[in-house]
Coordinates of C-alpha atoms in Angstrom, one line a residue:
X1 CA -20.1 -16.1 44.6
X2 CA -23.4 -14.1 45.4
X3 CA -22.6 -11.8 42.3
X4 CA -21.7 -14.6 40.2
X5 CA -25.1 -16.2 40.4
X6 CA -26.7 -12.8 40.1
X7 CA -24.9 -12.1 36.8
X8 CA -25.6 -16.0 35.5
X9 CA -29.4 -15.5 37.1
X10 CA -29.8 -12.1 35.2
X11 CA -29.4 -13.9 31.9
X12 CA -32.0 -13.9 29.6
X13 CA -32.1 -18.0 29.3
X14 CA -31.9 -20.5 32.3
X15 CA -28.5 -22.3 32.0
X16 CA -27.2 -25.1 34.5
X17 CA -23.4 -23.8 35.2
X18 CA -20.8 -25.4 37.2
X19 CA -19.0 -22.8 39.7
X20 CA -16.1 -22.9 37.4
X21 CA -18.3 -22.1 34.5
X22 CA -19.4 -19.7 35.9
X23 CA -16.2 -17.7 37.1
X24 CA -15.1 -18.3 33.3
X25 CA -17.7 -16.6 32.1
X26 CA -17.5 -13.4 34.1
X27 CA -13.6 -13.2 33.4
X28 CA -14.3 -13.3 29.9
X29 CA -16.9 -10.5 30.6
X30 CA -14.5 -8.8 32.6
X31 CA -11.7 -8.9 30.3
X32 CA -14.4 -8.0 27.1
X33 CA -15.2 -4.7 29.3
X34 CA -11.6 -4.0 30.2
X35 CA -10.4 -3.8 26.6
X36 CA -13.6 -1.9 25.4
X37 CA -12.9 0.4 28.3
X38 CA -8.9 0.9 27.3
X39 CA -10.2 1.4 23.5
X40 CA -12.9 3.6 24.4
X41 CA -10.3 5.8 26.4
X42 CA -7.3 5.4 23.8
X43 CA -10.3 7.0 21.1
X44 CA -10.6 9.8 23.8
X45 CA -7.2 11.0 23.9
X46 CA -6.9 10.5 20.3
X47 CA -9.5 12.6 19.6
X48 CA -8.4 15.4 22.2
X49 CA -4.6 15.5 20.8
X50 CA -6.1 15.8 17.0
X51 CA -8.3 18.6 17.7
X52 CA -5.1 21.2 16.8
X53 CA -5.5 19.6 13.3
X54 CA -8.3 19.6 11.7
X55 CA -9.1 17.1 8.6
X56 CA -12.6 15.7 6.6
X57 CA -15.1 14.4 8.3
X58 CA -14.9 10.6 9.7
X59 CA -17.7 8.1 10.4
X60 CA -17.2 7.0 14.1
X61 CA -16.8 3.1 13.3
X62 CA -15.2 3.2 10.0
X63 CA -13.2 6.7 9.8
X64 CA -12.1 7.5 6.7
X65 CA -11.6 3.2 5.0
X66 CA -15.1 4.1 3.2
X67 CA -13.8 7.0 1.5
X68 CA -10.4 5.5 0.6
X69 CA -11.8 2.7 -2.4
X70 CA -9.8 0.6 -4.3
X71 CA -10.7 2.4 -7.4
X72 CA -7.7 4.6 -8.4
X73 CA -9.5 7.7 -6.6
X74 CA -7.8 7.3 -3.1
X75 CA -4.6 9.3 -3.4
X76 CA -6.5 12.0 -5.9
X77 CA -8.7 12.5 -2.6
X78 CA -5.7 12.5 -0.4
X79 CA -4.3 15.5 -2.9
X80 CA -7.5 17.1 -2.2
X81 CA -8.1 17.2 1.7
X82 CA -4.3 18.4 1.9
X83 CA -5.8 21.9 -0.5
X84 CA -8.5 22.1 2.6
X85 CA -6.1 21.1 5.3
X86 CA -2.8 22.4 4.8
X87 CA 0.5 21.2 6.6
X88 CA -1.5 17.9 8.2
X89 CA -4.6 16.3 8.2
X90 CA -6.0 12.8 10.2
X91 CA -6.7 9.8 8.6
X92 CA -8.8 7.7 10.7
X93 CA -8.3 3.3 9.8
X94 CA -11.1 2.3 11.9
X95 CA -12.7 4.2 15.7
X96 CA -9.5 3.3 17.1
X97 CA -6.7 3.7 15.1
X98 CA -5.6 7.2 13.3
X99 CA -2.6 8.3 11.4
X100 CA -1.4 12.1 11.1
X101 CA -0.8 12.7 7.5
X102 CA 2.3 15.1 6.8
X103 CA 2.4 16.8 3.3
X104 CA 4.2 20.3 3.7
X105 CA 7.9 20.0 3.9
X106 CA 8.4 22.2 7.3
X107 CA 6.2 19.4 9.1
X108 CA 8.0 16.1 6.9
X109 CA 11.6 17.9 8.0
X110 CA 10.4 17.5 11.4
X111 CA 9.2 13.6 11.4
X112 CA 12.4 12.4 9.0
X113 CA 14.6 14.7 11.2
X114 CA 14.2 12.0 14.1
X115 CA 15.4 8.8 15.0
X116 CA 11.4 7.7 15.3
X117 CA 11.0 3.9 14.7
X118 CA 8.9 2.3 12.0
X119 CA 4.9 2.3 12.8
X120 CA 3.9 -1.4 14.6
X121 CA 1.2 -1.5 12.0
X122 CA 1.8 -2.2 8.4
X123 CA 5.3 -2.6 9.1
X124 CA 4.7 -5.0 12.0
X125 CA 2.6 -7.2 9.4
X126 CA 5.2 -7.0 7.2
X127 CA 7.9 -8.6 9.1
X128 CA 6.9 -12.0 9.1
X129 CA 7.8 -12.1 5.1
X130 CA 11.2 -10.0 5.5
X131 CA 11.9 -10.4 9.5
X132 CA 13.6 -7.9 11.6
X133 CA 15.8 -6.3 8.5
X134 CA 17.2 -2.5 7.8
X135 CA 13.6 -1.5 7.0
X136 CA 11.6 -2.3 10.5
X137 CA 14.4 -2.8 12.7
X138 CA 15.5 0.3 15.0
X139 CA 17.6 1.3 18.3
X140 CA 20.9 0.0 18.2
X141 CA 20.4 -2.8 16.4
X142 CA 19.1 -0.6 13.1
X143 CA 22.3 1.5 13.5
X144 CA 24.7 -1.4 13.6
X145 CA 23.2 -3.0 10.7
X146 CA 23.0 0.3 8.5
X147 CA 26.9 0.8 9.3
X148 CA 27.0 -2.9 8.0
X149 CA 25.4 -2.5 5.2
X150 CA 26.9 0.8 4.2
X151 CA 29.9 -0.2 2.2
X152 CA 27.8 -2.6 0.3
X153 CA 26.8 0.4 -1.4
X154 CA 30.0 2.3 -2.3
X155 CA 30.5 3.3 -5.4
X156 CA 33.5 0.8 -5.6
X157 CA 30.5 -2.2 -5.3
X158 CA 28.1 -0.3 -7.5
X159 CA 30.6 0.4 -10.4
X160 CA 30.5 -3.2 -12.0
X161 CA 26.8 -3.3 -11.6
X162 CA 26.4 -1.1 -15.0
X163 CA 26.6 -4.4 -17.1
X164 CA 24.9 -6.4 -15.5
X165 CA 22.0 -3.8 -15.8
X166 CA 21.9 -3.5 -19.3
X167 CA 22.2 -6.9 -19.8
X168 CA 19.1 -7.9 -17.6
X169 CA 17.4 -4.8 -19.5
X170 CA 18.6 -6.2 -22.9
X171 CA 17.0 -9.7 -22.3
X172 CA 13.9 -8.1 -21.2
X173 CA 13.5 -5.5 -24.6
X174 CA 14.5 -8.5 -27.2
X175 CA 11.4 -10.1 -25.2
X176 CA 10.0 -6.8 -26.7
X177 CA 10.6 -7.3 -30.1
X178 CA 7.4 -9.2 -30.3
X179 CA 5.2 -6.2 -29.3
X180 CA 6.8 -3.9 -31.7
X181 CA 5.8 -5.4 -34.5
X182 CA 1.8 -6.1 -33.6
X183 CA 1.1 -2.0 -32.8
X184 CA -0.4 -3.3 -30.2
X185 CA -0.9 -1.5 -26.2
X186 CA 0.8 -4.2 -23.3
X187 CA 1.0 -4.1 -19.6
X188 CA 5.2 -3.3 -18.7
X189 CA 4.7 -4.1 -15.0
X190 CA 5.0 -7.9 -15.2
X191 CA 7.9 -7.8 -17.3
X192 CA 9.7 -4.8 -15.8
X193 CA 9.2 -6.1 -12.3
X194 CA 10.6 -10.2 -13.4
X195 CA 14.0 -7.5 -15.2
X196 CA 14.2 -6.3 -11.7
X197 CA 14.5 -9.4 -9.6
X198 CA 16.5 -10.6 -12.1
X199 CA 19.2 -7.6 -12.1
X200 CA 19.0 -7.5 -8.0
X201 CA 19.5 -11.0 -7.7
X202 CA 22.5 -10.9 -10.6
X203 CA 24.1 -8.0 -8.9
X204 CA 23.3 -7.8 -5.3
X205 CA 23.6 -11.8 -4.9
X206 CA 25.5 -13.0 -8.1
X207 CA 22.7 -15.3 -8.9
X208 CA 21.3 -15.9 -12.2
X209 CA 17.6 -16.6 -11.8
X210 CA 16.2 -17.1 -15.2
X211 CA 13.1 -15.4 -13.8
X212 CA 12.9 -13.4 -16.9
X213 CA 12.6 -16.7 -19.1
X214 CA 10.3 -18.7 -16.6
X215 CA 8.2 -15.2 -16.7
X216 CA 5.3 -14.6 -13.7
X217 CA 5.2 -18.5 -13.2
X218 CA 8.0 -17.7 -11.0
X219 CA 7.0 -18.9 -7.7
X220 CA 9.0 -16.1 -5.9
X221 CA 7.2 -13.3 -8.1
X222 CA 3.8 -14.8 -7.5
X223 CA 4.3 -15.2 -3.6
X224 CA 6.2 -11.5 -3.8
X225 CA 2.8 -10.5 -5.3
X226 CA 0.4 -12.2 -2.7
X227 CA 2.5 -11.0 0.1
X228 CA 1.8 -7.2 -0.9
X229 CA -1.9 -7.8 -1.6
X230 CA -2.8 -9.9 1.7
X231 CA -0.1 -7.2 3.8
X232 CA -2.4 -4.1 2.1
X233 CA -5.6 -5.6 3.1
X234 CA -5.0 -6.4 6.2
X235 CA -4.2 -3.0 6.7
X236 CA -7.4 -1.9 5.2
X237 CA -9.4 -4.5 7.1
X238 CA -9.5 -3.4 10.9
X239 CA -10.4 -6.8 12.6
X240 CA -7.2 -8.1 10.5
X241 CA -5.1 -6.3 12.7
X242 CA -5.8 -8.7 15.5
X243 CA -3.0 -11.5 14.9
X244 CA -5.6 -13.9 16.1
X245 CA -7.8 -13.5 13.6
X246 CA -6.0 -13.0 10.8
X247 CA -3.7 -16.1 11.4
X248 CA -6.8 -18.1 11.8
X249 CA -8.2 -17.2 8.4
X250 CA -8.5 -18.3 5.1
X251 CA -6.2 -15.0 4.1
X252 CA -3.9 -15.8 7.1
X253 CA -3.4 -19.2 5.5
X254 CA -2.4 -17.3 2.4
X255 CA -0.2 -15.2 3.9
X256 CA 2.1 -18.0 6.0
X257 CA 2.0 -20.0 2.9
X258 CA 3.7 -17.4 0.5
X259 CA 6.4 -16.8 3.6
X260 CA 7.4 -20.1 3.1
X261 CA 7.9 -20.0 -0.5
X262 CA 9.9 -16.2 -0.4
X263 CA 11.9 -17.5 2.7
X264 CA 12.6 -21.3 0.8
X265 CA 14.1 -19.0 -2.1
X266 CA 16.4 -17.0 0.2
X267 CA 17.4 -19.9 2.2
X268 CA 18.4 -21.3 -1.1
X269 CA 20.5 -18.0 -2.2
X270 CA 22.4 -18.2 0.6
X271 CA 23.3 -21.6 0.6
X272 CA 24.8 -21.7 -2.8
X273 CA 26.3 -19.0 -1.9
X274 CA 27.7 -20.5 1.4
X275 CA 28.8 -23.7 -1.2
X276 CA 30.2 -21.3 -3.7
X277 CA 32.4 -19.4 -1.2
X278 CA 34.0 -22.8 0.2
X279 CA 34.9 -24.1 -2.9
X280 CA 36.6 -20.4 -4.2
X281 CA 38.4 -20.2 -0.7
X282 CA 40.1 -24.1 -1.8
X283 CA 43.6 -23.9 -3.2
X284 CA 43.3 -25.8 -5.7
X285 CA 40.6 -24.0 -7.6
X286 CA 41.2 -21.5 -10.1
X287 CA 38.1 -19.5 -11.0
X288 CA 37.4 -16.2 -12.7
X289 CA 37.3 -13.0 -10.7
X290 CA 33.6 -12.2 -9.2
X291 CA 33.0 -8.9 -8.5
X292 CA 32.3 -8.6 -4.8
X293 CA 28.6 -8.1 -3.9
X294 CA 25.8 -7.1 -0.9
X295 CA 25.9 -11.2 -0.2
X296 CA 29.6 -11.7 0.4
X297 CA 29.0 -8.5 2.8
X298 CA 26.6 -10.0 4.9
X299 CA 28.6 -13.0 5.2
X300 CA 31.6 -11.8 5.7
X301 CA 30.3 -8.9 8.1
X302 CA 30.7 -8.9 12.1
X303 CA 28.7 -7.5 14.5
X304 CA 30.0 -5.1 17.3
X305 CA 31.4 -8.3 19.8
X306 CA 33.1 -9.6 16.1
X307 CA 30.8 -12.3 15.8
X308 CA 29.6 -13.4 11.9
X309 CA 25.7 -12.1 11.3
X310 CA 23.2 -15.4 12.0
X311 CA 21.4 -17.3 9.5
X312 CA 18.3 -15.2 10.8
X313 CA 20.0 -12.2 10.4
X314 CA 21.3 -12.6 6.8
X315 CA 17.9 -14.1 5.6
X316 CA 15.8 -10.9 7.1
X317 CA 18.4 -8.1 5.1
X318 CA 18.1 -10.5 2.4
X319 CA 14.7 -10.9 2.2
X320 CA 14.6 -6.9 2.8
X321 CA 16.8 -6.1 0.1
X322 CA 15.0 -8.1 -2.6
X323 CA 11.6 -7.1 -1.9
X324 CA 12.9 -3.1 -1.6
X325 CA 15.4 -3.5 -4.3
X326 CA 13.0 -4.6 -6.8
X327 CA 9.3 -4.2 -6.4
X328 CA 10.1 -0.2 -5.7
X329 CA 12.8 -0.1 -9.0
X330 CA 9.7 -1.8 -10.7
X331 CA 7.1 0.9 -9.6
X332 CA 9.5 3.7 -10.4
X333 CA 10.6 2.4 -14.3
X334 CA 7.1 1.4 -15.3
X335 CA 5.5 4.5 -14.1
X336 CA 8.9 6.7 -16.2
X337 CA 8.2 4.5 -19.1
X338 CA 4.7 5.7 -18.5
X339 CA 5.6 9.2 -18.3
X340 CA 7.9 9.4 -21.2
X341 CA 5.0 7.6 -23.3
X342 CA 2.7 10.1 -22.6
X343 CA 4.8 13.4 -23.1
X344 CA 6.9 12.5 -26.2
X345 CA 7.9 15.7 -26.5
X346 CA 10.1 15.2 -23.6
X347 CA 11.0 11.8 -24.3
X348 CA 12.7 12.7 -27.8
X349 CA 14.9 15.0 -26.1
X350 CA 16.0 12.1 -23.7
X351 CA 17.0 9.8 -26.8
X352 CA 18.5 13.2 -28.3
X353 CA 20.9 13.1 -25.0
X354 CA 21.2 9.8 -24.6
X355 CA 22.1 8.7 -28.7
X356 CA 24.8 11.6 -27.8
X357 CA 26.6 10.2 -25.0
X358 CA 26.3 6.5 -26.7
X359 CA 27.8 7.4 -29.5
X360 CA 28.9 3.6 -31.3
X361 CA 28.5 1.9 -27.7
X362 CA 25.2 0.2 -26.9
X363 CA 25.4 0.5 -23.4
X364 CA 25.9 3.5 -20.9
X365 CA 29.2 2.9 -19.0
X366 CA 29.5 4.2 -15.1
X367 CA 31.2 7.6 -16.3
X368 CA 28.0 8.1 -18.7
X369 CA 25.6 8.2 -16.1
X370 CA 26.4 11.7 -14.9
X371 CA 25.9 12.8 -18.5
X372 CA 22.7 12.9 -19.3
X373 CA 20.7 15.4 -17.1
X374 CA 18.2 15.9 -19.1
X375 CA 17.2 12.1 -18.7
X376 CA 18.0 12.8 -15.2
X377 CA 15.6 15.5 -14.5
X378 CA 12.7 13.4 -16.7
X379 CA 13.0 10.6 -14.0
X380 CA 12.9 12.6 -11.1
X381 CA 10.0 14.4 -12.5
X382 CA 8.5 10.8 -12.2
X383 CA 9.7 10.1 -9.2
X384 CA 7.9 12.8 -8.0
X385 CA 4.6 12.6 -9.9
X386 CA 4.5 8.5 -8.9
X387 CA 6.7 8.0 -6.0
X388 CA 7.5 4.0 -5.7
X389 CA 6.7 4.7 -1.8
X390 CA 4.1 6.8 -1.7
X391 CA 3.9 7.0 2.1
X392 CA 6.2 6.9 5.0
X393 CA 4.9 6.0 8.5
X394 CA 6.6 6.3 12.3
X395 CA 5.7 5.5 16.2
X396 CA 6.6 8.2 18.5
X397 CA 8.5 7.6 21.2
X398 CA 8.6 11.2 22.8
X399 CA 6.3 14.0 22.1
X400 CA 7.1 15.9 18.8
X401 CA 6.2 19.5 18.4
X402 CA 6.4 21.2 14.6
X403 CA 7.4 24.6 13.0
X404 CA 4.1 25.8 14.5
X405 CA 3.8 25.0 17.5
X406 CA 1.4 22.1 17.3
X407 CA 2.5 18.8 18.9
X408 CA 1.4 15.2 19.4
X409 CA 2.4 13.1 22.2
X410 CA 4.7 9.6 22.7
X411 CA 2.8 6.8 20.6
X412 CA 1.0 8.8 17.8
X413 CA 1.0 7.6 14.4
X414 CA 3.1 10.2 12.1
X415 CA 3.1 9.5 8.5
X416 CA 4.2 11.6 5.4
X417 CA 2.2 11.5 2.6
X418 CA 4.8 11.6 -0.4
X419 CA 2.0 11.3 -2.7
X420 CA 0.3 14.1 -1.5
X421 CA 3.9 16.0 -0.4
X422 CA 5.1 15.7 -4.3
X423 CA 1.7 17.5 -5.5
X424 CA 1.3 20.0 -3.1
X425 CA 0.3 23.4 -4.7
X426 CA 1.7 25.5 -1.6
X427 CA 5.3 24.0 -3.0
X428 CA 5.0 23.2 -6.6
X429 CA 3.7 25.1 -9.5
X430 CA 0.9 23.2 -11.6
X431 CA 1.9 20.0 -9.8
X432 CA 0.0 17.7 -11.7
X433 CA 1.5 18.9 -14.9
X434 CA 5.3 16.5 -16.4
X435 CA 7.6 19.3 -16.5
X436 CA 11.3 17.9 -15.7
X437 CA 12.6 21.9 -15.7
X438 CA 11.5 21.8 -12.3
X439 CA 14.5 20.1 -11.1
X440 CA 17.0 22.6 -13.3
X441 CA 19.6 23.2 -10.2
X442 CA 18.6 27.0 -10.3
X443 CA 14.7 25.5 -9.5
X444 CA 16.2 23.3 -7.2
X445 CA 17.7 25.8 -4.9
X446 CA 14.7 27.9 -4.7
X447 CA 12.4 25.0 -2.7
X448 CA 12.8 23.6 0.7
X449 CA 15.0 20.8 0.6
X450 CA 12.8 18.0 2.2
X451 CA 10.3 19.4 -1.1
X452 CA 10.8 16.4 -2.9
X453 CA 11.4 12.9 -1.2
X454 CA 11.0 9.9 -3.1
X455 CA 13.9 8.2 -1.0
X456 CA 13.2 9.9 2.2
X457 CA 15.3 11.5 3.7
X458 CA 17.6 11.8 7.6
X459 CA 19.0 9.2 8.7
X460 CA 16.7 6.5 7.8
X461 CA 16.6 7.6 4.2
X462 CA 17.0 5.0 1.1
X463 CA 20.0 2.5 1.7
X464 CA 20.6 1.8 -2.1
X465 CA 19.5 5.6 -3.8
X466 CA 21.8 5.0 -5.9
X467 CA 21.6 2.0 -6.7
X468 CA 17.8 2.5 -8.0
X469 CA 18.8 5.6 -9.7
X470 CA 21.7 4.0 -11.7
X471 CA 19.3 1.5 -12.6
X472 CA 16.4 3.7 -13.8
X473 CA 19.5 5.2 -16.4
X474 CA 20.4 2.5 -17.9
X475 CA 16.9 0.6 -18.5
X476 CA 15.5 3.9 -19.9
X477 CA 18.2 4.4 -21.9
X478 CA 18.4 1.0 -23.7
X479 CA 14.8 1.2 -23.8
X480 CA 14.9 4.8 -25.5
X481 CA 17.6 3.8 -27.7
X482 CA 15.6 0.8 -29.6
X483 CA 12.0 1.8 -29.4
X484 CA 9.1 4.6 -29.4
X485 CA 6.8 4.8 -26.7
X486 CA 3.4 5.6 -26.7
X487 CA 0.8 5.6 -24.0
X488 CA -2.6 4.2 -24.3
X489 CA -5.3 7.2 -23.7
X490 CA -7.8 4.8 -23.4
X491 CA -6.3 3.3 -20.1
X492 CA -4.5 6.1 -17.8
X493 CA -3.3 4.6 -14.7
X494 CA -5.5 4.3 -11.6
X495 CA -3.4 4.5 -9.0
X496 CA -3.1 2.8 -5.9
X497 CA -0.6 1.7 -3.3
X498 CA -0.1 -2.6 -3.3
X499 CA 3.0 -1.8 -0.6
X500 CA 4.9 0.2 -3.5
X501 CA 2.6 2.4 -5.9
X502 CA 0.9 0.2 -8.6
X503 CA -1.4 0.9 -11.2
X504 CA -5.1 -1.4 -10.3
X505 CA -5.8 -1.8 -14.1
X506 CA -2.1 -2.0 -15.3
X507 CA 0.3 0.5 -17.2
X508 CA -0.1 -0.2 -20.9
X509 CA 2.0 1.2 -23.6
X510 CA 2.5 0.8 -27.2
X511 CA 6.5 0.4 -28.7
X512 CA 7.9 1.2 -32.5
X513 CA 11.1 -0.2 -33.3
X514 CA 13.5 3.1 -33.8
X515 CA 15.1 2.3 -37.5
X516 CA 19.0 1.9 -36.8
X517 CA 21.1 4.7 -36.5
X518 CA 18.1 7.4 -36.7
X519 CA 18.7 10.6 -34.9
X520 CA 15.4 12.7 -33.6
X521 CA 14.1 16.0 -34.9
X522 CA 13.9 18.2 -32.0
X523 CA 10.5 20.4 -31.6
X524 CA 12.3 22.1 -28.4
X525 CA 15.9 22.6 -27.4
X526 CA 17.4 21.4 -24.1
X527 CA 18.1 24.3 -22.2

């Protein structure tokens, strides 16, 4: 009690405090000091593990946030400090928080390797929206669930798709039309990202949306969109990470707000669904045949004790699979589109190809998609110059130790930079410059095989691949087959990540109606 009234006394302004005041007041004191201590220590050892890697200069409060603006420049500067600090370099988010940024494909091989579980940062704020899905979950219950999941993907499931991907690509180029004719430059995000949603949810749930007709009024894509802002800037925004404060302001608001409208939509999936399934199991009924699909999966799945997946359950791999499934197709076909616009050169001998394996047809079929590698190697050559993730993070759970020798102990941040990874000059010649040849299989086998990533790779590497690949085929090749693209030079994109890679000012092009049944004059020869 004595040093109670000494530390009240020693204030700088006479208050009358009851005892239990009192003893309040020096808790909170206490517990203040306690966690500035443990932060002050946590910096410490931070600091004394990072010393075997060297990076750029951070201020002590801020780190590196101050450097990293939201003006297109961030990952340009990322590709930078990896020239001065090969293999791995620190980021520091803040004076307590620092990630280890892995851009060399020895070190990446190492991290993707593992078993390592998501970070608990941007993935921990991140699972309100989707829940404790494929993407964040880990330990046993991530490796039940991808063994789940895994036949949703077979090529038996994914054969049928095909249509329904030109169709939703169809719909979206007749939208075109209007464009073509005013030789005017438009942003392709919005619309490519409402032809996504609309092919996952026709494919992977069976569900016609009409997002394509009701257009960015769709409440789903608007709350889809808020979600990724709010999740990106509270990872910018150090006193967000506190789940006090955040849920307590205006931005926190936001952020429960838009849950409720993505998890209302999936709810509503799956109970039409649900409805749908009664009525096909009734005797009576006689219905055409659907194609099974990733829905009738989860519902029909059982765990390991043979017990049907929850409500939860089914809404968080839901939710999971229509955020992954279409915001990072999105990113990936508006940044090719992008690509192909700007190097026309290339993208004539893609519609060379791709008028070739048509024929009469308008669409690819399944056995066309192997039989177009030149198209092929154009959107990996995008893939790699504008990865849809452009950065993979993990907690440690043990210590791990690279190729070199240098380690860092249970609970670092390890993330690899794919941004960074796909333009390092130490792997790839002139790695800013669009040259598909790079992935000629004889190129191929010459680089380290965890050289180019942009669906991971080990055992926590992208669940639907191929999936996203078949659908990058057969929108660029409906797209090539009816119009010309042309970039704008007056707006290249500034990059930036918004969850998946984005462009902060848009990605514009320009489209010319191809007149029908014109063939291309090839300036160079596919080899």
């Amino acid at each position: 009690m004595d040093f109670i009234n000494m530390f009240i006394d020693s204030m700088p302004c006479s208050i009358d405090l009851s005892y239990m005041e009192r003893v309040v007041i020096l808790l909170c004191v206490g517990l203040c000091t306690f966690k500035i201590t443990s932060l002050l220590i946590k910096r410490s050892n931070l600091v004394r593990h990072l010393k075997a890697f060297p990076g750029p200069p951070a201020h002590w409060f801020f780190g590196h946030t101050l450097e990293m603006k939201r003006d297109g420049t961030a990952f340009d500067k990322s590709v930078a400090w990896g020239v001065r600090f090969p293999f791995a370099f620190p980021i520091w988010f803040g004076p307590f928080l620092s990630i280890l940024n892995l851009h060399h494909p020895d070190y990446v091989k190492t991290l993707l390797s593992s078993t390592e579980p998501k970070d608990d940062i941007a993935y921990r704020f991140i699972k309100p929206w989707i829940g404790d899905g494929l993407l964040v979950s880990s330990g046993q219950k991530w490796f039940n669930h991808r063994r789940l999941l895994t036949p949703g993907f077979h090529y038996k499931i994914l054969k049928p798709y095909v249509k329904t991907m030109a169709d939703c690509s169809r719909l979206m180029l007749d939208k075109w039309e209007g464009y073509s004719q005013t030789n005017e430059f438009f942003e392709v995000f919005g619309p490519v990202s409402l032809m996504s949603l609309d092919n996952i949810m026709r494919c992977a749930f069976s569900n016609n949306s009409n997002c394509q007709n009701e257009g960015e009024t769709n409440t789903y894509i608007k709350a889809v969109y808020e979600l990724s802002d709010l999740v990106n800037m509270r990872i910018r925004v150090f006193p967000y990470h506190s789940d006090l404060i955040f849920y307590l302001s205006p931005h926190g608001f936001r952020f429960r707000r838009a849950c409720r409208v993505t998890h209302r939509h999936t709810e509503e999936v799956i109970r039409k669904r649900k409805e749908a399934l009664m009525e096909e199991a009734k005797p009576e009924q006689t219905q055409a045949k659907r194609n099974l699909d990733f829905l009738d999966i989860l519902l029909c799945a059982r765990d390991e004790d043979d017990n049907a997946l929850s409500d939860e359950v089914i809404r968080a791999e839901v939710d999971t699979f229509m955020f992954e499934g279409h915001d990072t197709t999105a990113s990936s076909i508006s940044f090719l589109m992008y690509s192909l616009a700007s190097h026309p050169q290339h993208q004539e001998i893609c519609r060379e190809e791709i008028l070739q394996v048509l024929g009469d047809k308008e669409t690819l079929d399944w056995d066309d998609l192997s039989k177009i590698p030149y198209t092929t190697m154009c959107i990996k050559e995008s893939l790699r110059l504008y990865p849809a993730v452009p950065g993979i993070s993990r907690k440690l759970t043990k210590t791990m130790t690279f190729i070199d020798g240098r380690s860092m102990p249970e609970g670092s941040y390890i993330g690899a930079a794919l941004y960074s990874h796909h333009r390092n000059s130490m792997i790839w010649e002139n790695p800013k410059v669009f040259d598909p040849l790079r992935f000629l299989p004889e190129n191929v086998s010459k680089r380290h095989p965890h050289a180019f990533l942009p669906f991971s790779a080990g055992p926590r590497n992208c669940i639907g691949q191929n999936f996203a690949m078949n659908e990058m085929k057969v929108v660029i090749a409906q797209t090539l087959r009816r119009y010309q693209l042309m970039a704008d030079p007056a707006r290249p994109p500034k990059v930036a990540a918004r969850l998946v890679l984005c462009a902060l000012n848009g990605i514009y092009i320009k489209i010319k109606p191809l007149q029908p049944g014109a063939t291309t004059s090839l300036s160079m020869k596919m080899p």
